């Protein structure tokens, strides 16, 4: 029994989704997801954990497809709608998804799969008047979702979570942040990551609340929706709060006041996915009256640490472990560190993922022998709260809330004919957290505009370097390894 689906049945007429002024009830979601599930099953009685890749715009149809995959017994593999083809192909090939569902607007992008007889490829608009089929019983220990995350390897890894992991990730937050069916939240985050999928979408729908979708983030549009007065919960990454503050500063006094009044009726505003600068937290308090609730999580573990819903929200700190989460901080030898000392965060909880898809070695390397997941994040415990100090790997960059692997970008850049060598690093930036920048070793005259066009066809905008410098050689240590800290100084 999938709890999310059962909960929906208890309040069928309530509005679940608002999208471009159209409203959809929980019953609409149940009906549409059943129709799509019946289509997916075809002549089978259960998809038996087959990965189903889907590229659908945020909104009612996205949720219906996600629920349909779960109800038919498949594993949901959401594709990022702004990825260029090679990034999409990587996910489809890596999961070996044999079923691909797309919104009509993405048929053209993925047309290479249309003629592939080994795959079932369909536009969701072709799924209608489907005869209902009995849907299988789903054991919670079965795989539910694969999300791709960048790490210390050059290629992203698929993180497999089970239904039981997902239910634990959702119910932990629903309880800690006191979600209810009275809530109304805006969804502006991408729907191929935990923040948008679990914290916003699934928590809201689990609780019988309403989710309004805004397809493309724009500070102006977000404020317009704030002013309509329906929202009472908002969640975003620090970059979004930064952009909202910049927009607010441009507004006339009168509009600022109206917005202030609209925001006063919110019950909760959350920031996460990257460190929230204290300055952003303070400015946001000034304009909205709210202390942002900062929390810490990861694709592999869901949310693990949070400032309290009721109680002190401390700027610069991620808070305390959420109920059900066991957390320890250890030194390089795996020994527990003392209060006030820096150590790696390690986690045990029912929310922790099952495995990296098809990568047993990477999975076992990411856990200690006694089952603690090694996050790679370094933190210190001070006066009852944890504070993040950084990461153990310089090759992981956080920009706009996205986790980006420097090695992955280097690998792509090295394929460019005129680039002999390169080094990618993240440099601090107020708006984006970090900016991706690259040092290039080239032989001849070099046109970065041409490189930018080439690179955009191979990776999403948020991963592309924002600045290039040209050097004759990369700084290296005596072992010949590029010294990234030295490289950073060059920017
Ligand atoms: C986009 N641009 C950037 C970046 N991204 N520039 C510098 N650094 C970047 N990282 C540029 C684009 O190239 C473009 O410029 C311009 O900004 C607008 O691009 P667009 O894609 O439209 O950007 P946006 O819509 O303004 O995006 C900003 C954003 C977005 C809304 C903050 O980055 C975003 O949705 N971030 C959230 C990511 C997220 O959900 N992460 C959660 C994963 P030009 O036109 O010149 O090319 S972490 C997670 O799930 C864990 C579990 C957790 O803890 O939450
Ligand atoms: P992802 O793999 O995209 O799920 O990103 C997870 C990573 O985001 C974590 O390992 C942290 O490095 C970072 N992160 C998430 N929340 C916070 C936060 N509140 N403060 C600092 N870093 C964060």
Coordinates of C-alpha atoms and ligand atoms in Angstrom, one line a residue:
X1 CA 0.0 0.0 0.0
X2 CA 1.4 3.3 -1.0
X3 CA 0.6 5.8 1.7
X4 CA 0.7 8.9 -0.6
X5 CA -2.0 7.3 -2.7
X6 CA -4.1 6.2 0.3
X7 CA -3.9 9.7 1.8
X8 CA -5.2 11.1 -1.5
X9 CA -8.3 8.9 -1.3
X10 CA -9.3 10.4 2.0
X11 CA -10.0 13.9 0.7
X12 CA -10.7 13.4 -3.1
X13 CA -12.4 16.6 -3.8
X14 CA -9.8 18.9 -2.3
X15 CA -7.7 20.9 -4.8
X16 CA -4.3 19.2 -5.1
X17 CA -2.7 21.1 -7.9
X18 CA -3.0 24.6 -9.4
X19 CA -1.3 25.1 -12.8
X20 CA -1.8 28.2 -15.0
X21 CA -5.1 29.0 -13.3
X22 CA -6.4 25.5 -13.8
X23 CA -7.2 23.4 -10.6
X24 CA -7.0 19.7 -10.3
X25 CA -8.5 17.7 -7.4
X26 CA -6.9 14.6 -5.6
X27 CA -9.6 12.6 -7.4
X28 CA -8.3 13.9 -10.8
X29 CA -4.8 12.8 -9.8
X30 CA -6.0 9.3 -8.8
X31 CA -8.0 8.9 -12.0
X32 CA -5.3 10.1 -14.4
X33 CA -2.5 8.2 -12.6
X34 CA -4.7 5.0 -12.8
X35 CA -5.2 5.6 -16.5
X36 CA -1.5 6.0 -17.2
X37 CA -0.6 3.1 -14.9
X38 CA -3.0 0.9 -16.9
X39 CA -1.2 2.0 -20.1
X40 CA 2.2 1.3 -18.6
X41 CA 1.2 -2.2 -17.5
X42 CA 0.1 -3.1 -21.0
X43 CA -0.2 -6.9 -20.8
X44 CA 1.7 -7.2 -17.5
X45 CA 0.2 -7.3 -14.0
X46 CA 3.2 -5.5 -12.4
X47 CA 6.2 -3.5 -13.8
X48 CA 8.4 -5.3 -11.2
X49 CA 10.7 -2.4 -10.6
X50 CA 11.4 -1.5 -14.2
X51 CA 12.9 2.0 -14.5
X52 CA 10.5 4.3 -16.4
X53 CA 12.1 7.6 -17.6
X54 CA 9.8 10.6 -18.0
X55 CA 10.2 14.1 -19.3
X56 CA 7.2 16.0 -18.4
X57 CA 6.7 19.7 -17.5
X58 CA 6.0 20.6 -13.9
X59 CA 2.3 20.4 -13.2
X60 CA -0.6 18.0 -13.0
X61 CA 0.6 15.7 -15.7
X62 CA 4.1 15.4 -14.1
X63 CA 2.5 14.2 -10.8
X64 CA 0.1 11.9 -12.6
X65 CA 2.9 10.2 -14.4
X66 CA 5.0 9.9 -11.2
X67 CA 2.1 8.3 -9.3
X68 CA 1.3 6.1 -12.3
X69 CA 4.8 4.6 -12.4
X70 CA 4.6 3.9 -8.7
X71 CA 1.1 2.4 -8.9
X72 CA 2.2 0.2 -11.8
X73 CA 5.2 -1.1 -9.8
X74 CA 7.9 0.8 -11.7
X75 CA 10.8 3.0 -10.7
X76 CA 10.3 6.7 -11.5
X77 CA 13.3 8.3 -13.3
X78 CA 12.5 12.0 -13.8
X79 CA 14.4 13.7 -16.6
X80 CA 15.5 17.3 -16.3
X81 CA 13.5 19.3 -18.8
X82 CA 16.3 21.7 -19.6
X83 CA 19.0 19.0 -20.3
X84 CA 20.5 18.8 -23.7
X85 CA 20.2 15.4 -25.4
X86 CA 23.6 13.9 -24.3
X87 CA 22.8 14.5 -20.6
X88 CA 19.3 12.9 -21.1
X89 CA 20.8 10.0 -23.0
X90 CA 23.3 9.4 -20.1
X91 CA 20.4 8.9 -17.7
X92 CA 18.3 6.8 -20.1
X93 CA 21.2 4.5 -20.9
X94 CA 22.5 4.3 -17.4
X95 CA 19.1 3.3 -15.9
X96 CA 18.4 1.1 -19.0
X97 CA 14.9 2.5 -18.9
X98 CA 12.8 0.5 -21.4
X99 CA 9.8 2.8 -21.1
X100 CA 10.0 6.5 -21.8
X101 CA 7.1 8.8 -21.3
X102 CA 7.2 12.4 -22.5
X103 CA 5.1 15.5 -22.6
X104 CA 4.2 16.5 -26.2
X105 CA 6.7 19.4 -26.1
X106 CA 9.6 16.9 -25.6
X107 CA 8.8 14.4 -28.3
X108 CA 11.2 16.2 -30.7
X109 CA 14.0 16.4 -28.1
X110 CA 13.9 12.6 -27.5
X111 CA 13.0 11.5 -31.0
X112 CA 16.0 9.2 -31.2
X113 CA 14.1 6.9 -29.0
X114 CA 10.9 6.9 -31.1
X115 CA 12.3 4.4 -33.6
X116 CA 14.1 2.3 -31.0
X117 CA 12.1 -1.0 -31.0
X118 CA 13.6 -2.1 -27.7
X119 CA 11.8 0.8 -25.9
X120 CA 8.2 1.8 -25.4
X121 CA 8.2 5.5 -26.2
X122 CA 5.0 7.5 -25.8
X123 CA 3.8 11.0 -25.5
X124 CA 1.4 11.3 -22.5
X125 CA -1.1 13.0 -24.8
X126 CA -1.6 9.7 -26.5
X127 CA -2.7 8.1 -23.3
X128 CA -6.5 8.5 -23.0
X129 CA -9.6 6.3 -22.8
X130 CA -7.5 3.6 -21.3
X131 CA -9.3 0.6 -19.9
X132 CA -8.6 0.3 -16.2
X133 CA -6.5 -2.7 -15.1
X134 CA -6.1 -4.1 -11.6
X135 CA -3.0 -2.4 -10.1
X136 CA -0.4 -4.5 -8.2
X137 CA 0.2 -4.5 -4.5
X138 CA 3.6 -2.7 -3.8
X139 CA 5.9 -3.8 -1.1
X140 CA 7.6 -0.8 0.5
X141 CA 11.0 -2.4 0.2
X142 CA 10.8 -2.1 -3.5
X143 CA 12.7 0.5 -5.5
X144 CA 10.7 3.7 -6.2
X145 CA 12.9 6.4 -7.7
X146 CA 16.3 7.0 -9.2
X147 CA 17.7 10.6 -9.0
X148 CA 21.0 11.5 -10.5
X149 CA 23.6 13.3 -8.4
X150 CA 27.1 14.5 -9.1
X151 CA 29.9 13.3 -6.9
X152 CA 33.6 12.8 -6.8
X153 CA 33.5 10.6 -9.9
X154 CA 33.3 12.3 -13.3
X155 CA 29.9 10.9 -14.2
X156 CA 26.7 11.4 -12.1
X157 CA 25.4 8.4 -10.1
X158 CA 21.8 7.3 -9.9
X159 CA 20.6 7.2 -6.3
X160 CA 18.0 4.5 -5.8
X161 CA 15.5 5.0 -3.0
X162 CA 12.8 2.6 -2.0
X163 CA 9.1 3.4 -1.2
X164 CA 10.0 3.0 2.4
X165 CA 12.9 5.5 2.2
X166 CA 10.6 8.0 0.5
X167 CA 7.8 7.6 3.0
X168 CA 10.3 8.1 5.8
X169 CA 11.8 11.2 4.1
X170 CA 8.3 12.7 3.7
X171 CA 6.8 11.8 7.1
X172 CA 9.8 13.1 8.9
X173 CA 9.3 16.5 7.4
X174 CA 5.5 16.5 7.6
X175 CA 5.8 16.0 11.3
X176 CA 8.8 18.3 12.0
X177 CA 7.4 21.2 10.0
X178 CA 3.7 20.6 10.9
X179 CA 2.3 20.2 7.4
X180 CA -1.5 20.0 7.2
X181 CA -4.2 20.0 4.6
X182 CA -4.7 23.7 5.1
X183 CA -1.3 24.4 3.6
X184 CA -0.7 25.9 0.2
X185 CA 2.8 25.9 -1.3
X186 CA 4.4 27.3 -4.5
X187 CA 6.6 24.8 -6.5
X188 CA 9.3 26.6 -8.4
X189 CA 12.1 24.1 -8.0
X190 CA 13.3 21.6 -10.6
X191 CA 11.5 18.2 -10.4
X192 CA 14.5 16.0 -10.8
X193 CA 15.9 16.6 -7.3
X194 CA 14.9 15.8 -3.7
X195 CA 14.2 19.4 -2.8
X196 CA 11.5 20.0 -5.4
X197 CA 10.2 16.4 -5.4
X198 CA 10.1 15.4 -1.8
X199 CA 10.2 18.5 0.4
X200 CA 7.8 20.5 -1.7
X201 CA 5.6 18.2 -3.9
X202 CA 5.4 15.0 -1.9
X203 CA 5.1 16.5 1.5
X204 CA 2.3 18.8 0.3
X205 CA 0.3 16.0 -1.4
X206 CA 0.9 13.5 1.5
X207 CA -0.8 16.1 3.7
X208 CA -3.7 16.9 1.5
X209 CA -2.4 20.4 0.8
X210 CA -2.4 22.4 -2.4
X211 CA 0.6 22.9 -4.7
X212 CA 0.7 25.7 -7.2
X213 CA 3.2 25.4 -10.1
X214 CA 5.2 28.1 -11.6
X215 CA 7.0 26.6 -14.6
X216 CA 9.9 28.9 -15.0
X217 CA 11.4 30.8 -12.0
X218 CA 11.0 34.6 -12.2
X219 CA 11.2 36.8 -9.1
X220 CA 8.5 39.1 -10.6
X221 CA 6.1 36.1 -11.1
X222 CA 6.8 34.7 -7.6
X223 CA 5.9 38.1 -6.0
X224 CA 2.7 38.3 -8.1
X225 CA 1.7 34.9 -6.7
X226 CA 2.6 36.0 -3.2
X227 CA 0.2 38.9 -3.6
X228 CA -2.7 36.7 -4.5
X229 CA -2.8 35.7 -0.9
X230 CA -3.2 31.9 -1.2
X231 CA 0.2 30.7 -0.2
X232 CA 1.3 30.0 3.4
X233 CA 4.4 27.9 2.8
X234 CA 7.5 28.6 0.7
X235 CA 10.7 26.7 0.1
X236 CA 13.7 27.7 -2.1
X237 CA 17.4 27.6 -2.4
X238 CA 19.5 30.6 -1.2
X239 CA 20.1 31.8 -4.8
X240 CA 16.3 32.3 -5.1
X241 CA 16.1 34.3 -1.9
X242 CA 19.0 36.4 -3.2
X243 CA 17.1 37.0 -6.4
X244 CA 13.8 37.8 -4.6
X245 CA 15.6 40.3 -2.4
X246 CA 17.2 42.0 -5.4
X247 CA 13.8 42.3 -7.1
X248 CA 12.2 43.6 -3.9
X249 CA 14.8 46.4 -3.7
X250 CA 13.7 47.6 -7.1
X251 CA 10.0 48.0 -6.1
X252 CA 8.3 51.2 -5.1
X253 CA 7.6 51.6 -1.4
X254 CA 3.9 50.9 -1.8
X255 CA 4.5 47.6 -3.5
X256 CA 7.1 46.6 -0.9
X257 CA 4.5 47.2 1.8
X258 CA 1.8 45.1 0.1
X259 CA 4.3 42.3 -0.3
X260 CA 5.3 42.6 3.4
X261 CA 1.6 42.3 4.3
X262 CA 1.2 39.2 2.0
X263 CA 4.2 37.5 3.5
X264 CA 3.2 38.2 7.0
X265 CA 0.4 35.5 6.7
X266 CA 2.9 32.7 5.7
X267 CA 3.4 30.1 8.4
X268 CA 6.8 28.8 7.1
X269 CA 9.6 29.7 4.8
X270 CA 12.5 27.3 4.3
X271 CA 15.9 27.5 2.8
X272 CA 18.2 24.6 1.8
X273 CA 20.4 22.8 -0.7
X274 CA 23.3 25.1 -0.1
X275 CA 24.6 27.3 2.7
X276 CA 22.3 30.3 3.5
X277 CA 24.4 33.4 3.8
X278 CA 23.7 35.2 7.2
X279 CA 23.3 38.4 5.2
X280 CA 20.5 36.8 3.1
X281 CA 18.8 35.5 6.2
X282 CA 18.9 39.0 7.8
X283 CA 17.7 40.8 4.7
X284 CA 14.9 38.4 4.3
X285 CA 13.8 38.9 7.9
X286 CA 13.7 42.6 7.2
X287 CA 11.5 42.4 4.2
X288 CA 9.2 39.5 5.1
X289 CA 9.2 39.4 8.9
X290 CA 10.3 35.7 8.7
X291 CA 13.3 33.9 10.1
X292 CA 14.1 31.4 7.3
X293 CA 14.2 27.8 8.6
X294 CA 17.5 26.4 7.3
X295 CA 17.9 22.7 7.0
X296 CA 20.5 20.3 5.6
X297 CA 20.0 17.3 3.3
X298 CA 21.4 15.3 0.5
X299 CA 20.0 13.2 -2.4
X300 CA 21.2 10.0 -0.7
X301 CA 19.7 10.7 2.7
X302 CA 16.7 13.1 2.3
X303 CA 16.7 15.8 5.0
X304 CA 18.8 15.0 8.1
X305 CA 19.3 18.2 10.1
X306 CA 17.0 21.1 10.6
X307 CA 16.5 24.3 12.6
X308 CA 13.4 24.0 14.7
X309 CA 9.9 24.8 13.4
X310 CA 9.2 26.3 16.9
X311 CA 12.3 27.6 18.7
X312 CA 15.5 29.4 17.8
X313 CA 16.5 29.5 14.1
X314 CA 20.1 30.3 14.2
X315 CA 21.7 32.1 11.3
X316 CA 24.7 30.2 9.8
X317 CA 23.6 26.9 11.4
X318 CA 21.7 23.9 10.0
X319 CA 20.2 22.9 13.4
X320 CA 19.8 19.5 15.0
X321 CA 19.2 16.0 13.6
X322 CA 15.6 15.4 12.7
X323 CA 13.6 12.8 14.6
X324 CA 14.7 9.3 13.5
X325 CA 18.1 10.5 12.2
X326 CA 21.2 9.2 13.9
X327 CA 24.1 11.6 13.2
X328 CA 27.8 11.4 14.2
X329 CA 30.8 13.5 13.2
X330 CA 34.1 11.7 12.8
X331 CA 37.8 12.5 11.9
X332 CA 39.7 11.0 9.0
X333 CA 40.4 7.8 11.0
X334 CA 36.7 7.4 11.8
X335 CA 37.0 8.4 15.4
X336 CA 34.3 10.6 16.9
X337 CA 35.3 14.2 17.2
X338 CA 34.7 16.3 20.3
X339 CA 32.1 19.1 20.6
X340 CA 33.5 22.2 18.9
X341 CA 35.8 20.1 16.6
X342 CA 35.3 19.6 12.8
X343 CA 34.3 16.2 11.5
X344 CA 32.6 14.5 8.6
X345 CA 28.8 14.1 9.0
X346 CA 27.8 10.4 8.9
X347 CA 24.2 9.4 9.0
X348 CA 22.0 6.4 9.8
X349 CA 18.2 6.6 9.2
X350 CA 15.3 4.9 7.5
X351 CA 15.5 7.7 4.9
X352 CA 18.9 6.7 3.7
X353 CA 18.9 5.4 0.1
X354 CA 19.3 1.8 -0.9
X355 CA 22.2 1.9 -3.5
X356 CA 23.8 3.7 -6.4
X357 CA 22.1 2.2 -9.4
X358 CA 24.3 -0.4 -11.0
X359 CA 27.4 0.7 -9.0
X360 CA 27.8 -1.8 -6.0
X361 CA 31.4 -0.7 -5.5
X362 CA 30.5 3.0 -5.2
X363 CA 27.7 2.0 -2.8
X364 CA 29.9 0.0 -0.5
X365 CA 32.5 2.8 -0.5
X366 CA 30.0 5.3 0.6
X367 CA 29.1 3.5 3.8
X368 CA 31.3 2.6 6.8
X369 CA 31.6 -1.1 7.7
X370 CA 29.0 -0.6 10.4
X371 CA 26.5 1.0 8.1
X372 CA 27.0 4.8 8.5
X373 CA 26.5 6.8 5.3
X374 CA 29.5 9.1 4.7
X375 CA 28.2 12.5 3.5
X376 CA 31.5 14.1 2.8
X377 CA 30.2 17.3 4.5
X378 CA 32.3 18.7 7.3
X379 CA 30.5 20.2 10.3
X380 CA 31.0 21.3 13.8
X381 CA 28.7 21.1 16.8
X382 CA 28.4 24.3 18.8
X383 CA 25.9 25.3 21.5
X384 CA 23.5 22.5 20.5
X385 CA 23.5 23.2 16.8
X386 CA 25.5 21.9 13.8
X387 CA 27.3 24.3 11.4
X388 CA 28.6 23.3 8.0
X389 CA 32.2 24.2 7.4
X390 CA 32.6 22.8 3.9
X391 CA 33.2 19.6 2.0
X392 CA 35.9 17.0 1.9
X393 CA 36.3 17.3 -1.8
X394 CA 37.2 20.5 -3.7
X395 CA 35.8 18.9 -6.9
X396 CA 32.2 19.2 -5.7
X397 CA 30.7 22.6 -6.5
X398 CA 27.4 24.0 -5.3
X399 CA 26.0 26.6 -7.6
X400 CA 22.4 27.9 -7.5
X401 CA 21.6 24.9 -5.2
X402 CA 22.8 22.4 -7.9
X403 CA 25.6 20.0 -7.0
X404 CA 28.1 20.0 -9.8
X405 CA 31.2 17.8 -10.4
X406 CA 34.3 19.7 -11.6
X407 CA 35.6 16.5 -13.0
X408 CA 32.5 16.0 -15.1
X409 CA 32.9 19.4 -16.7
X410 CA 36.7 18.9 -17.2
X411 CA 36.0 15.6 -19.0
X412 CA 33.6 17.4 -21.4
X413 CA 36.0 20.4 -22.0
X414 CA 38.9 18.0 -22.8
X415 CA 36.8 16.7 -25.8
X416 CA 36.9 20.2 -27.3
X417 CA 39.6 19.9 -30.1
X418 CA 41.5 23.2 -29.2
X419 CA 41.7 22.4 -25.5
X420 CA 44.9 20.7 -24.4
X421 CA 44.2 20.6 -20.7
X422 CA 41.9 22.3 -18.2
X423 CA 41.0 22.6 -14.6
X424 CA 37.5 23.5 -13.2
X425 CA 36.9 25.0 -9.8
X426 CA 34.1 26.8 -7.9
X427 CA 34.7 30.3 -6.7
X428 CA 32.7 32.0 -4.0
X429 CA 29.8 34.1 -5.3
X430 CA 27.1 36.0 -3.4
X431 CA 24.3 35.2 -5.7
X432 CA 25.1 31.6 -6.8
X433 CA 27.0 30.4 -3.8
X434 CA 29.8 29.3 -6.0
X435 CA 30.5 30.1 -9.7
X436 CA 31.8 27.4 -12.0
X437 CA 35.0 28.7 -13.6
X438 CA 37.6 27.0 -15.8
X439 CA 41.3 27.5 -16.5
X440 CA 42.2 26.4 -20.1
X441 CA 45.5 25.4 -21.6
X442 CA 45.2 26.0 -25.4
X443 CA 47.6 26.2 -28.3
X444 CA 46.2 28.7 -30.7
X445 CA 43.9 31.7 -30.9
X446 CA 40.8 30.7 -28.9
X447 CA 37.2 31.9 -29.2
X448 CA 35.3 31.3 -26.0
X449 CA 31.9 32.2 -27.7
X450 CA 32.4 29.2 -29.9
X451 CA 33.2 27.0 -26.9
X452 CA 30.1 28.2 -25.1
X453 CA 27.9 27.3 -28.0
X454 CA 29.5 23.8 -28.2
X455 CA 29.3 23.3 -24.5
X456 CA 25.6 24.2 -24.2
X457 CA 24.8 21.3 -26.6
X458 CA 26.5 19.0 -24.2
X459 CA 25.6 20.1 -20.7
X460 CA 22.8 22.0 -19.0
X461 CA 23.2 25.8 -18.5
X462 CA 23.7 25.6 -14.8
X463 CA 26.9 23.4 -15.2
X464 CA 28.6 25.6 -17.8
X465 CA 31.6 27.6 -16.8
X466 CA 30.9 31.3 -16.3
X467 CA 34.5 32.5 -16.6
X468 CA 37.6 31.3 -18.4
X469 CA 41.2 32.1 -17.9
X470 CA 44.1 31.0 -20.1
X471 CA 47.3 29.6 -18.6
X472 CA 50.3 27.9 -20.1
X473 CA 50.2 25.0 -17.5
X474 CA 48.0 23.9 -14.6
X475 CA 49.5 24.2 -11.2
X476 CA 50.6 20.7 -10.0
X477 CA 52.1 19.1 -6.9
X478 CA 55.2 16.9 -7.0
X479 CA 53.0 13.9 -7.8
X480 CA 51.7 15.7 -10.9
X481 CA 48.2 16.2 -9.5
X482 CA 46.5 19.5 -10.2
X483 CA 46.4 21.7 -7.1
X484 CA 42.9 23.1 -7.2
X485 CA 43.5 25.5 -4.2
X486 CA 46.3 27.1 -6.2
X487 CA 44.1 27.2 -9.3
X488 CA 41.3 28.9 -7.3
X489 CA 43.8 31.7 -6.4
X490 CA 44.3 32.5 -10.1
X491 CA 40.7 33.6 -10.3
Ligands
LIG1 C1 21.9 29.4 -14.5 N1 22.6 30.5 -14.8 C2 23.7 30.5 -14.0 C3 23.6 29.4 -13.2 N2 22.5 28.7 -13.5 N3 24.7 31.4 -13.9 C4 25.7 31.1 -13.0 N4 25.7 30.0 -12.2 C5 24.6 29.1 -12.3 N5 24.6 28.1 -11.5 C6 22.4 31.5 -15.8 C7 21.9 30.9 -17.0 O1 22.9 30.4 -17.9 C8 21.2 32.1 -17.7 O2 22.1 33.0 -18.2 C9 20.5 32.7 -16.4 O3 21.3 32.3 -15.3 C10 19.1 32.3 -16.3 O4 19.1 30.9 -16.4 P1 18.0 30.0 -15.8 O5 18.3 28.5 -16.0 O6 16.7 30.5 -16.4 O7 18.2 30.4 -14.4 P2 17.1 30.7 -13.3 O8 15.8 30.1 -13.7 O9 17.2 32.1 -12.9 O10 17.7 29.7 -12.3 C11 18.1 30.0 -11.1 C12 17.5 29.0 -10.1 C13 17.9 27.6 -10.5 C14 16.0 29.1 -10.0 C15 18.1 29.4 -8.7 O11 19.3 27.5 -10.5 C16 17.3 26.6 -9.6 O12 16.2 26.2 -9.8 N6 18.1 26.1 -8.6 C17 17.6 25.1 -7.7 C18 18.3 23.8 -7.8 C19 17.8 22.8 -6.9 O13 16.6 22.6 -6.7 N7 18.7 22.1 -6.2 C20 18.3 21.1 -5.3 C21 19.3 20.0 -5.4 P3 22.2 33.1 -19.8 O14 20.8 33.4 -20.3 O15 23.2 34.2 -19.9 O16 22.7 31.8 -20.2 S1 19.9 19.6 -3.8 C22 18.8 18.6 -3.1 O17 17.8 18.3 -3.6 C23 19.2 18.3 -1.7 C24 18.6 17.0 -1.2 C25 18.8 19.4 -0.7 O18 19.4 19.6 0.3 O19 17.9 20.1 -1.1
LIG2 P1 22.6 17.1 -3.5 O1 23.6 16.0 -3.7 O2 22.3 17.8 -4.7 O3 21.4 16.4 -2.9 O4 23.2 18.1 -2.5 C1 23.5 17.8 -1.2 C2 24.6 18.7 -0.7 O5 24.1 20.0 -0.6 C3 25.0 18.3 0.7 O6 25.9 17.3 0.7 C4 25.6 19.6 1.2 O7 26.9 19.8 0.7 C5 24.7 20.7 0.5 N1 23.7 21.3 1.4 C6 22.4 20.9 1.5 N2 21.8 21.7 2.4 C7 22.8 22.6 2.9 C8 22.8 23.6 3.8 N3 21.7 24.0 4.5 N4 24.0 24.2 4.1 C9 25.1 23.8 3.4 N5 25.1 22.9 2.5 C10 24.0 22.2 2.2

